[in-house]
PDB file of N, CA, C and O in Angstrom, chain B, residues numbered from 101:
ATOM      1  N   UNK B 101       7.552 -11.390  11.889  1.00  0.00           N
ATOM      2  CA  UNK B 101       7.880 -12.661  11.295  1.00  0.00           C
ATOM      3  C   UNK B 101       6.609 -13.281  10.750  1.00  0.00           C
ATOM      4  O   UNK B 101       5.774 -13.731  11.535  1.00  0.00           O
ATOM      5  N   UNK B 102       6.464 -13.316   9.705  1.00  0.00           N
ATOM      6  CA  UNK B 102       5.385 -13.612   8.732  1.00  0.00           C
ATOM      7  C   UNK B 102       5.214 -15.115   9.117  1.00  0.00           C
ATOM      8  O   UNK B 102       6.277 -15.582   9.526  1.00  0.00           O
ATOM      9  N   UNK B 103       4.033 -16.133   9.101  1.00  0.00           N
ATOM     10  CA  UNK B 103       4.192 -17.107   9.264  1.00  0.00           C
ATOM     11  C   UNK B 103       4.023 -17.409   7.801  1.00  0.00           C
ATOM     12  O   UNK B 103       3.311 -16.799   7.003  1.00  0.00           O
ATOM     13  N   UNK B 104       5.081 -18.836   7.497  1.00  0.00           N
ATOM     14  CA  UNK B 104       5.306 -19.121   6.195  1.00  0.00           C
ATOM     15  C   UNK B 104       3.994 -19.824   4.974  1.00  0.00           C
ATOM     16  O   UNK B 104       3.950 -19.873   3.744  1.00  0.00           O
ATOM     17  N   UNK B 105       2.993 -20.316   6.158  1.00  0.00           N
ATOM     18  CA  UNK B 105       2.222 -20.900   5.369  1.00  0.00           C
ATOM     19  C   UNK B 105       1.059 -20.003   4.967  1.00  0.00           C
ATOM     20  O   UNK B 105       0.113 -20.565   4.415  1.00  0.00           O
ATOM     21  N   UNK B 106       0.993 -18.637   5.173  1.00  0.00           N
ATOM     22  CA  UNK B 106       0.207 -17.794   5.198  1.00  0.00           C
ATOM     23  C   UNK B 106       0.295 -16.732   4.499  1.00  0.00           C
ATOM     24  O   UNK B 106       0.704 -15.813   5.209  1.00  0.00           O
ATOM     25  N   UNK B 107       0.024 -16.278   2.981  1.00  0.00           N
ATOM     26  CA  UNK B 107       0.564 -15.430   1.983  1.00  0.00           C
ATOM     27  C   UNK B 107       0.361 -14.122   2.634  1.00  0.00           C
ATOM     28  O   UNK B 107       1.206 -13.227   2.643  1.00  0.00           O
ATOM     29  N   UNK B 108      -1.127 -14.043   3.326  1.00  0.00           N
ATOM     30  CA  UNK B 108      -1.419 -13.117   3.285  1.00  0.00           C
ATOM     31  C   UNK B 108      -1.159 -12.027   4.995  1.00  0.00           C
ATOM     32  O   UNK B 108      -1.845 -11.073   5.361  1.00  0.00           O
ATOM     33  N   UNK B 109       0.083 -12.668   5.717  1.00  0.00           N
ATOM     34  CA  UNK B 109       0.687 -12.127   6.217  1.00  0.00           C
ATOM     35  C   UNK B 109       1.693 -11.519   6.019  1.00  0.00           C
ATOM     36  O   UNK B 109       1.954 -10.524   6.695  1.00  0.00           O
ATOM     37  N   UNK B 110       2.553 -11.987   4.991  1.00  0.00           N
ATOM     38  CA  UNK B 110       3.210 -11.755   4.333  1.00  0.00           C
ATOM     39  C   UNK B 110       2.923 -10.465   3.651  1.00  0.00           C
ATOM     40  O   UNK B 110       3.624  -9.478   3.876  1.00  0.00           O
ATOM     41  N   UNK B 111       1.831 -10.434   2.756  1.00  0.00           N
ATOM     42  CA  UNK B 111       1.517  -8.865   1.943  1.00  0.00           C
ATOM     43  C   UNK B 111       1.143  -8.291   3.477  1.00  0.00           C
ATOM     44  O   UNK B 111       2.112  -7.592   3.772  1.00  0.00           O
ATOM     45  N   UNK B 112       0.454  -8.270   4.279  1.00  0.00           N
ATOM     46  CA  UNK B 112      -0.020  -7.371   5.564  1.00  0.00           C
ATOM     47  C   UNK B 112       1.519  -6.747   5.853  1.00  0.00           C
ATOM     48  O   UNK B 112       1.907  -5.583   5.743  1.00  0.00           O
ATOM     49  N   UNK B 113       2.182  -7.845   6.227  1.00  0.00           N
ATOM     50  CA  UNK B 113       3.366  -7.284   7.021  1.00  0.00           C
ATOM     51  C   UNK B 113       4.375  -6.158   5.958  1.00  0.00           C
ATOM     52  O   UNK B 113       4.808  -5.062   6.314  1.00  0.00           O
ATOM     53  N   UNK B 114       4.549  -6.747   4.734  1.00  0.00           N
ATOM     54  CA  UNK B 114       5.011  -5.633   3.936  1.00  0.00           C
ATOM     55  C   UNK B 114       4.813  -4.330   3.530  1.00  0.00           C
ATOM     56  O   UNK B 114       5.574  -3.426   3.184  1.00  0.00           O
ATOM     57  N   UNK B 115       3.351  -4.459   3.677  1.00  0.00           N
ATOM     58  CA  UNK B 115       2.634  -3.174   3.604  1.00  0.00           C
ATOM     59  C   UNK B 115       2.740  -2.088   4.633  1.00  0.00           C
ATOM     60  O   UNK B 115       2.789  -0.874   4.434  1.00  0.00           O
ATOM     61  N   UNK B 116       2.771  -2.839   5.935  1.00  0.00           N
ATOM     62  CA  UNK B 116       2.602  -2.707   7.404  1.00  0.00           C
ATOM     63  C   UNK B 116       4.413  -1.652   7.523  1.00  0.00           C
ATOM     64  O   UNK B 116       4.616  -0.491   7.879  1.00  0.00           O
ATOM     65  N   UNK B 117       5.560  -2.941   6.956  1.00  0.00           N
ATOM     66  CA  UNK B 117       6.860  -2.154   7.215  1.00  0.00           C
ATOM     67  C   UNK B 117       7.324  -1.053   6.459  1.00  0.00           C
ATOM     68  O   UNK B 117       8.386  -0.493   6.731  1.00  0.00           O
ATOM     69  N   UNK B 118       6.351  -0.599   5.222  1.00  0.00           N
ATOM     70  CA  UNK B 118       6.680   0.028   4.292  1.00  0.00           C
ATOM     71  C   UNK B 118       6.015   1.603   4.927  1.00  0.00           C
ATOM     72  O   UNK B 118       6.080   2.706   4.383  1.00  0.00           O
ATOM     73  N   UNK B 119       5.639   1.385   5.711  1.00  0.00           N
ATOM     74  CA  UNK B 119       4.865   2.774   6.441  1.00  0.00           C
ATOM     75  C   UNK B 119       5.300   2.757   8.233  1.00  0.00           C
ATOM     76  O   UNK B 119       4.630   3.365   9.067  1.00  0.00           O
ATOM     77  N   UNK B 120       6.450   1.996   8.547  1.00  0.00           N
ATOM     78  CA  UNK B 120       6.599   2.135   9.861  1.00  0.00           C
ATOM     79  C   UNK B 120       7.979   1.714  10.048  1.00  0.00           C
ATOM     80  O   UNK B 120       8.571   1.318   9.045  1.00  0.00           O
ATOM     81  N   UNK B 121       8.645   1.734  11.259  1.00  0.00           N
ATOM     82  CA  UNK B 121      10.270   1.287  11.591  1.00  0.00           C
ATOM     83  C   UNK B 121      10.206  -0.143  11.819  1.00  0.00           C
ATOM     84  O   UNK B 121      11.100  -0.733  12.426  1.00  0.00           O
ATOM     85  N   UNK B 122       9.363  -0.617  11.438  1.00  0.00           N
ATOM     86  CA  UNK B 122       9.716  -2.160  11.365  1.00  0.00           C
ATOM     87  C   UNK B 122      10.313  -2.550  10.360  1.00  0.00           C
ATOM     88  O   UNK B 122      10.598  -1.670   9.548  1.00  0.00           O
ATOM     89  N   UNK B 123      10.725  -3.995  10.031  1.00  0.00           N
ATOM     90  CA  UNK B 123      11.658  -4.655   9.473  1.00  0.00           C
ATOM     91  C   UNK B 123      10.709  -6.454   9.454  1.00  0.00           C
ATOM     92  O   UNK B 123      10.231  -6.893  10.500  1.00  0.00           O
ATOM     93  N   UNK B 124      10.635  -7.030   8.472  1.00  0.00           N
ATOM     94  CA  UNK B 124      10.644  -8.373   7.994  1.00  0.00           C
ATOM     95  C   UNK B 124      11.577  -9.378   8.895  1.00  0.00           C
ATOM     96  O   UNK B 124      12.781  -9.258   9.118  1.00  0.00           O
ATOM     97  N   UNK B 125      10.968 -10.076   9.205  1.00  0.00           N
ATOM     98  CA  UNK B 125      12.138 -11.090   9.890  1.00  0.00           C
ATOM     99  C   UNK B 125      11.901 -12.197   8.682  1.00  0.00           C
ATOM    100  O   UNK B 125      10.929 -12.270   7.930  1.00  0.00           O
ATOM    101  N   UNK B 126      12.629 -12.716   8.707  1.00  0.00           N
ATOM    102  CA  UNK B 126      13.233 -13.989   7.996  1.00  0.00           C
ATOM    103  C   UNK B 126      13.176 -15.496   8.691  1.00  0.00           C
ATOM    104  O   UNK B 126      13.131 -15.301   9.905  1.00  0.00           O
ATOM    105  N   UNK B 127      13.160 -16.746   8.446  1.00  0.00           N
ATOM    106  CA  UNK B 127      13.903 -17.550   9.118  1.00  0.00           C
ATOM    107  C   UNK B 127      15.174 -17.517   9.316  1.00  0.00           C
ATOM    108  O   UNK B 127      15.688 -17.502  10.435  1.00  0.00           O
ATOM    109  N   UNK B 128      15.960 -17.499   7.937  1.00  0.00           N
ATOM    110  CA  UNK B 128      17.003 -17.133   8.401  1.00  0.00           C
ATOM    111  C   UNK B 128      17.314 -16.257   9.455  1.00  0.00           C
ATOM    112  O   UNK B 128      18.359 -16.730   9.901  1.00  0.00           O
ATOM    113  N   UNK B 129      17.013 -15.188  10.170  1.00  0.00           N
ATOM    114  CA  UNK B 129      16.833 -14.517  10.590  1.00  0.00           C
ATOM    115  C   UNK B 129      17.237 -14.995  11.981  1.00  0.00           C
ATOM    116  O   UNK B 129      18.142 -14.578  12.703  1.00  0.00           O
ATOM    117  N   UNK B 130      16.260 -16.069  12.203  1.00  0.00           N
ATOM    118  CA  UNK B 130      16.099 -16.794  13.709  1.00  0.00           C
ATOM    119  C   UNK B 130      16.880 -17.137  14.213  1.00  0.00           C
ATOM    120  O   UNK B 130      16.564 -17.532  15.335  1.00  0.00           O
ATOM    121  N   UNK B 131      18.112 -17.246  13.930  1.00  0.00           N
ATOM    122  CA  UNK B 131      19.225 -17.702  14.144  1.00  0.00           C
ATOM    123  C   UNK B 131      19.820 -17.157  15.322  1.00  0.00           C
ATOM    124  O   UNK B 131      20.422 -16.128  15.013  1.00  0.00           O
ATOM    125  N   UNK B 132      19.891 -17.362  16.312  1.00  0.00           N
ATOM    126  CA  UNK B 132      20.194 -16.510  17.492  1.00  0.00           C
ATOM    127  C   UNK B 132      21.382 -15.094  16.985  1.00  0.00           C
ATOM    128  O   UNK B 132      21.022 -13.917  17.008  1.00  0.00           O
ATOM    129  N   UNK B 133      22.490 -15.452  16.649  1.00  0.00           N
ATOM    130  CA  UNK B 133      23.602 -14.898  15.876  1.00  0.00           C
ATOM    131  C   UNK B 133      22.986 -13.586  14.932  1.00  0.00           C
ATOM    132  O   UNK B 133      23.317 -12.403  15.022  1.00  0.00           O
ATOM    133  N   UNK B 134      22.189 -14.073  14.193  1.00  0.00           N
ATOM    134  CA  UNK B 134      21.918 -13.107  13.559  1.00  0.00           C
ATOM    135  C   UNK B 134      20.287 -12.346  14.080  1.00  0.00           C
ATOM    136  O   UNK B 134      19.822 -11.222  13.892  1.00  0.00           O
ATOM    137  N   UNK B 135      19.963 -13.097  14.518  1.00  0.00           N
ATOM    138  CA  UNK B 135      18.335 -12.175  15.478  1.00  0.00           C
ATOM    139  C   UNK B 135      19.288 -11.029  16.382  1.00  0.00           C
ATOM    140  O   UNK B 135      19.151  -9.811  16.277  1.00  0.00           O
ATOM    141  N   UNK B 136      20.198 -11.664  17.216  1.00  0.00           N
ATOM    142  CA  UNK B 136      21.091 -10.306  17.671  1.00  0.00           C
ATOM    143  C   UNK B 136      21.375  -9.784  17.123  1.00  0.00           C
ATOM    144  O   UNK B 136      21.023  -8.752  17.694  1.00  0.00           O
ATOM    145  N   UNK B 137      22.056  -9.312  15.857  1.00  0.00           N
ATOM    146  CA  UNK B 137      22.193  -8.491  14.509  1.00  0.00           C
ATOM    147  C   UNK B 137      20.980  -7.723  14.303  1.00  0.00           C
ATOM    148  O   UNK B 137      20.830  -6.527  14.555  1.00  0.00           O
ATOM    149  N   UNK B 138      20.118  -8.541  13.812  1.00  0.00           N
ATOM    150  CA  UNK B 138      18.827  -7.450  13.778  1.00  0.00           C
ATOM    151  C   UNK B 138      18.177  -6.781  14.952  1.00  0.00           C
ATOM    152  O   UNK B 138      17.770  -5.645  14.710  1.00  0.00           O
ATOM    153  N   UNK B 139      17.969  -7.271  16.282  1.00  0.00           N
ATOM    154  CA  UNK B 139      17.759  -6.228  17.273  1.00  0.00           C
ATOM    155  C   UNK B 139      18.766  -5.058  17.525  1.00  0.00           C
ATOM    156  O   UNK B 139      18.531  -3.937  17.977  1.00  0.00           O
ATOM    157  N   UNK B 140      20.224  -5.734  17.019  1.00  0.00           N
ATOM    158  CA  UNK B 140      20.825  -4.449  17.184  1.00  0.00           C
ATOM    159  C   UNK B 140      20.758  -3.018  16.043  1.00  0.00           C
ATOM    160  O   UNK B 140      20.678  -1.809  16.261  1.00  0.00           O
ATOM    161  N   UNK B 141      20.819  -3.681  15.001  1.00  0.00           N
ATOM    162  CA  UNK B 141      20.427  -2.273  13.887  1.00  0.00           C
ATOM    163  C   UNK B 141      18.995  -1.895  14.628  1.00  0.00           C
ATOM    164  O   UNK B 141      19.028  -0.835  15.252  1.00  0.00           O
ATOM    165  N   UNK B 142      17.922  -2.517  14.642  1.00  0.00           N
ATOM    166  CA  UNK B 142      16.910  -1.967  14.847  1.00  0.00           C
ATOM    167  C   UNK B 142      16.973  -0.651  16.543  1.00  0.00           C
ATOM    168  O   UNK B 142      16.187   0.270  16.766  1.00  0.00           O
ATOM    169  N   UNK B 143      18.068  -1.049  17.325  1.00  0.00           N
ATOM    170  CA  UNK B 143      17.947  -0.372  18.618  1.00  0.00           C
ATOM    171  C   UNK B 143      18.979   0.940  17.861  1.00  0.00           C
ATOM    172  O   UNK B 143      18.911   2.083  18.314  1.00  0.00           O
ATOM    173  N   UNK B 144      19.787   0.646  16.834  1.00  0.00           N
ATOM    174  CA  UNK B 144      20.552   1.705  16.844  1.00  0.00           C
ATOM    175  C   UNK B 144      20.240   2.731  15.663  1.00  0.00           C
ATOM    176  O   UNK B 144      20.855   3.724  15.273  1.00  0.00           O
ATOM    177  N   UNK B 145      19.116   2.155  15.260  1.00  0.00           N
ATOM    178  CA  UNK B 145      17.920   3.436  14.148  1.00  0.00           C
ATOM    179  C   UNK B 145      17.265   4.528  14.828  1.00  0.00           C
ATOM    180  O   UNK B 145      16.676   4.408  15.902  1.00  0.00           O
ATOM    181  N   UNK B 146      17.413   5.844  14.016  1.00  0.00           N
ATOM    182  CA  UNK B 146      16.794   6.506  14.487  1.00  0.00           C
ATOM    183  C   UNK B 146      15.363   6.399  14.939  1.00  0.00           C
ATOM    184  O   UNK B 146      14.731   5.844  14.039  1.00  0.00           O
ATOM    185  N   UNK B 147      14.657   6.673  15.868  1.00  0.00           N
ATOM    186  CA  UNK B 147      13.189   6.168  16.600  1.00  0.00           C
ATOM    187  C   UNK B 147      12.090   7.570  15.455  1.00  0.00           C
ATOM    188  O   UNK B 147      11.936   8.787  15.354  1.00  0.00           O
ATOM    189  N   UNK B 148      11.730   6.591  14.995  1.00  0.00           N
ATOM    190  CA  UNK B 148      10.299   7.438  14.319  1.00  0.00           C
ATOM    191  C   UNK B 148       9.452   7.035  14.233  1.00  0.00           C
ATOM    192  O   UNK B 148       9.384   5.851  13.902  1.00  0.00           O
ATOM    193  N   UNK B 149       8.184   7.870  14.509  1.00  0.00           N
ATOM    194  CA  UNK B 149       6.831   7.472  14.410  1.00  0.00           C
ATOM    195  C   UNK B 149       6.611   6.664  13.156  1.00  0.00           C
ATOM    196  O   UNK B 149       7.227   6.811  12.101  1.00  0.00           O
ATOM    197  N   UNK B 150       5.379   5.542  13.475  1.00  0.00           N
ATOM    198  CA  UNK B 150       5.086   4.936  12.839  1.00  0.00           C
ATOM    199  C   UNK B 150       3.613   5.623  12.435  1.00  0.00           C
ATOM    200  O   UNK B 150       2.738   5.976  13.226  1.00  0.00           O
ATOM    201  N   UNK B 151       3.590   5.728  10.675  1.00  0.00           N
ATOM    202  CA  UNK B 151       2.441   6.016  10.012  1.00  0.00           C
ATOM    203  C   UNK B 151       1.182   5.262  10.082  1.00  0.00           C
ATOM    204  O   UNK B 151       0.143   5.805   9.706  1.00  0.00           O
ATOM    205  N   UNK B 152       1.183   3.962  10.566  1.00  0.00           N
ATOM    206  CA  UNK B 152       0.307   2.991  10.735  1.00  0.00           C
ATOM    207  C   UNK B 152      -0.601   2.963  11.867  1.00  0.00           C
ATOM    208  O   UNK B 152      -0.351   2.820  13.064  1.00  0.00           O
ATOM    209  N   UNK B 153      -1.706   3.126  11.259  1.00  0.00           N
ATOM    210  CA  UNK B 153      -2.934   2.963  12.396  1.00  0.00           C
ATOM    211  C   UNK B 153      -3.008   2.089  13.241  1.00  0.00           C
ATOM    212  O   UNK B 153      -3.485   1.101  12.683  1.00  0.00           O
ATOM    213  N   UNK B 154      -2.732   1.808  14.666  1.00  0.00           N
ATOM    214  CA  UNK B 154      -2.673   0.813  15.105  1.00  0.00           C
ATOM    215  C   UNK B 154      -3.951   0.239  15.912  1.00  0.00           C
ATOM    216  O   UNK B 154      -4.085  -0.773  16.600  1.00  0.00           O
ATOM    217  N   UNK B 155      -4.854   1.297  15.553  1.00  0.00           N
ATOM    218  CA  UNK B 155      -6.416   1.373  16.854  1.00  0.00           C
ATOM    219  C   UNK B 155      -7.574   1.095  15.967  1.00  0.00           C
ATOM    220  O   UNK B 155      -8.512   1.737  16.440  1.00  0.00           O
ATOM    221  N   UNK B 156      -7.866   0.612  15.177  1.00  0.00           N
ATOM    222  CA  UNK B 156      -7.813  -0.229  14.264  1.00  0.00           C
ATOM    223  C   UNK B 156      -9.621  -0.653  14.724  1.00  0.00           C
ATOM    224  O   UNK B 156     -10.689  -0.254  14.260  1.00  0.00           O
ATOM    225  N   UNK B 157      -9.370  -1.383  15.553  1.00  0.00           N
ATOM    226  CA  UNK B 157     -10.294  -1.934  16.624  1.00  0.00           C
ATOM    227  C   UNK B 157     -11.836  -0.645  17.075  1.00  0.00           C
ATOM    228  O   UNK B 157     -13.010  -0.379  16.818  1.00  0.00           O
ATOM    229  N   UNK B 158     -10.488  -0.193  18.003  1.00  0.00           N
ATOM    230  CA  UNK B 158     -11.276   1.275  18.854  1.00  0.00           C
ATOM    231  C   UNK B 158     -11.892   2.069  17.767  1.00  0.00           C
ATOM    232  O   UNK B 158     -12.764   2.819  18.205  1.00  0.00           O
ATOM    233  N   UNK B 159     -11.669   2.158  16.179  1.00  0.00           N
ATOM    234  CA  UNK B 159     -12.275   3.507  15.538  1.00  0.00           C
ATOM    235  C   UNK B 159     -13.527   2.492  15.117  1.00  0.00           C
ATOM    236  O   UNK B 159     -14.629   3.018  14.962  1.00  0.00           O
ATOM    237  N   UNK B 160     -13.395   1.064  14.930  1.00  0.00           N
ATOM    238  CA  UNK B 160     -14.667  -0.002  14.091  1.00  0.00           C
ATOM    239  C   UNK B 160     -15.592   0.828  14.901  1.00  0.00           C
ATOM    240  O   UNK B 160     -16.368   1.689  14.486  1.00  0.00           O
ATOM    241  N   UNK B 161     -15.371   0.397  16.244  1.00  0.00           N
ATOM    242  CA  UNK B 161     -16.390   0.362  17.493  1.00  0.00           C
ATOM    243  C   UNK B 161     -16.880   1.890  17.491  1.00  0.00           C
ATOM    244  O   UNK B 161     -18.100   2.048  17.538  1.00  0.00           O
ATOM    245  N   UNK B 162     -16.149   2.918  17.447  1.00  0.00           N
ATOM    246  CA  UNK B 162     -16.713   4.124  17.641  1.00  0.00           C
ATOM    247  C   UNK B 162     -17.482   4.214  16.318  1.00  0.00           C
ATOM    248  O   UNK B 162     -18.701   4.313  16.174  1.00  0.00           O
ATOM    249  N   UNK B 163     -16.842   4.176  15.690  1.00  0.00           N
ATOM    250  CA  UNK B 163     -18.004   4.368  13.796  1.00  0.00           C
ATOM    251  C   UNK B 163     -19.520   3.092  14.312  1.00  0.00           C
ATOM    252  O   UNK B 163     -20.645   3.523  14.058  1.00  0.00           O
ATOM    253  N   UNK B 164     -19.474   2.346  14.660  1.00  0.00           N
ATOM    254  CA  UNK B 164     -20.760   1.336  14.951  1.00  0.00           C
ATOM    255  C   UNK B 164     -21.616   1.605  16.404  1.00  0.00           C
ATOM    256  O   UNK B 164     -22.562   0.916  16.786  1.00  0.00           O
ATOM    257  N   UNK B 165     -21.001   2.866  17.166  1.00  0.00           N
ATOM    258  CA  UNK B 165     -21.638   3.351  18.462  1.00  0.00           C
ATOM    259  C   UNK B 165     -21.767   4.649  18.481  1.00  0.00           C
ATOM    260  O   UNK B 165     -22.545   5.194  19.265  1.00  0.00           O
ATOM    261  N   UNK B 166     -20.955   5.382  17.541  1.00  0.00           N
ATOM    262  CA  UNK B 166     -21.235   6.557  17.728  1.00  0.00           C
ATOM    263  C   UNK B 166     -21.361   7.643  16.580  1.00  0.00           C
ATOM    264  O   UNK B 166     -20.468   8.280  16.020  1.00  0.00           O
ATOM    265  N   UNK B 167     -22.721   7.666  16.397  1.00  0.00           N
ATOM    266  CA  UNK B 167     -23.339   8.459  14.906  1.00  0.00           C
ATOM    267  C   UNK B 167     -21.951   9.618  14.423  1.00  0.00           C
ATOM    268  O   UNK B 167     -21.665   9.633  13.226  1.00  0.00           O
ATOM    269  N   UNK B 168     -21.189  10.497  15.342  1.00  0.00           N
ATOM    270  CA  UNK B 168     -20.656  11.813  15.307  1.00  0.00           C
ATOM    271  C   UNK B 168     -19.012  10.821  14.868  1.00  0.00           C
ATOM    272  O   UNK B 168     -18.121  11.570  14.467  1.00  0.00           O
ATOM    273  N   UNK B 169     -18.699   9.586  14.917  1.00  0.00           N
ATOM    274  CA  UNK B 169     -17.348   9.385  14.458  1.00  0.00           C
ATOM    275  C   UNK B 169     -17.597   9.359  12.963  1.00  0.00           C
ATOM    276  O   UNK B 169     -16.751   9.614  12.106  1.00  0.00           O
ATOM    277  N   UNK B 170     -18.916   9.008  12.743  1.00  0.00           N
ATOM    278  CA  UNK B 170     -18.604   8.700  10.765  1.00  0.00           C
ATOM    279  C   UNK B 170     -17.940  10.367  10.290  1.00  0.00           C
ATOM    280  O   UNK B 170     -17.126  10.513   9.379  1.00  0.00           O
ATOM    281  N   UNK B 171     -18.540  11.581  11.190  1.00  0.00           N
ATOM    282  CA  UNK B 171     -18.048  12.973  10.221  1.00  0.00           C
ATOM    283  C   UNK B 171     -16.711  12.889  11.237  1.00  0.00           C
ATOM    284  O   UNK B 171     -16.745  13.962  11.839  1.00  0.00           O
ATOM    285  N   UNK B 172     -15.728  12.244  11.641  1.00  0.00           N
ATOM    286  CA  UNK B 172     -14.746  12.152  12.145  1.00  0.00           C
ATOM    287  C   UNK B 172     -13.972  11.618  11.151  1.00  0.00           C
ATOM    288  O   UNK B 172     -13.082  12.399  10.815  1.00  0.00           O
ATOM    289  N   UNK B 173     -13.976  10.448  10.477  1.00  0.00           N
ATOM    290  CA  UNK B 173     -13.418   9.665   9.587  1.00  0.00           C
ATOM    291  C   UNK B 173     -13.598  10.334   8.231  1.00  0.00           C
ATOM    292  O   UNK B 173     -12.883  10.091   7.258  1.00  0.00           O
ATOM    293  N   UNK B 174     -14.764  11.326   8.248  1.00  0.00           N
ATOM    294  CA  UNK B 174     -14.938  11.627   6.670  1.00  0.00           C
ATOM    295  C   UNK B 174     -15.550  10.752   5.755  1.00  0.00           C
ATOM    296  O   UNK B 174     -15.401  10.746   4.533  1.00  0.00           O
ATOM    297  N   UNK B 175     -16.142  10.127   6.337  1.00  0.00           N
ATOM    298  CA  UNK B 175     -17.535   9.264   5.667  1.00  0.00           C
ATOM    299  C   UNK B 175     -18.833  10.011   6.111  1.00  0.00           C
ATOM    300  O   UNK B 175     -19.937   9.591   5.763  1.00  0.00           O
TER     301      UNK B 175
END
């Protein structure tokens, strides 16, 4: 759920669902009625890996501590 005043969650998160089993929430969305709607398609999708890097963090730190990750990454 993108926060509304923030464009650039918005492009993150699109980018983000376009490579993983996530889904956009909406306000509309929030609606108790229909948030149950969407947890339910989402529980009754097939389960697939998500393409998205999520360690994000852990590779900064290894590329800035450890000389042997840059020929890991291919830099």
């Amino acid at each position: 759920y993108p926060f509304a005043q923030n464009r650039e969650q918005r492009i993150r998160i699109s980018a983000f669902s376009s490579s993983s089993p996530f889904s956009i929430l909406e306000p509309d969305d929030l609606a108790p009625p229909r948030l149950a709607r969407q947890i339910e398609k989402m529980v009754q999708r097939k389960k697939q890996k998500s393409k998205a890097i999520l360690s994000g963090a852990r590779a900064t730190a290894e590329l800035i501590t450890e000389q042997t990750a840059w020929s890991k990454q291919g830099l």
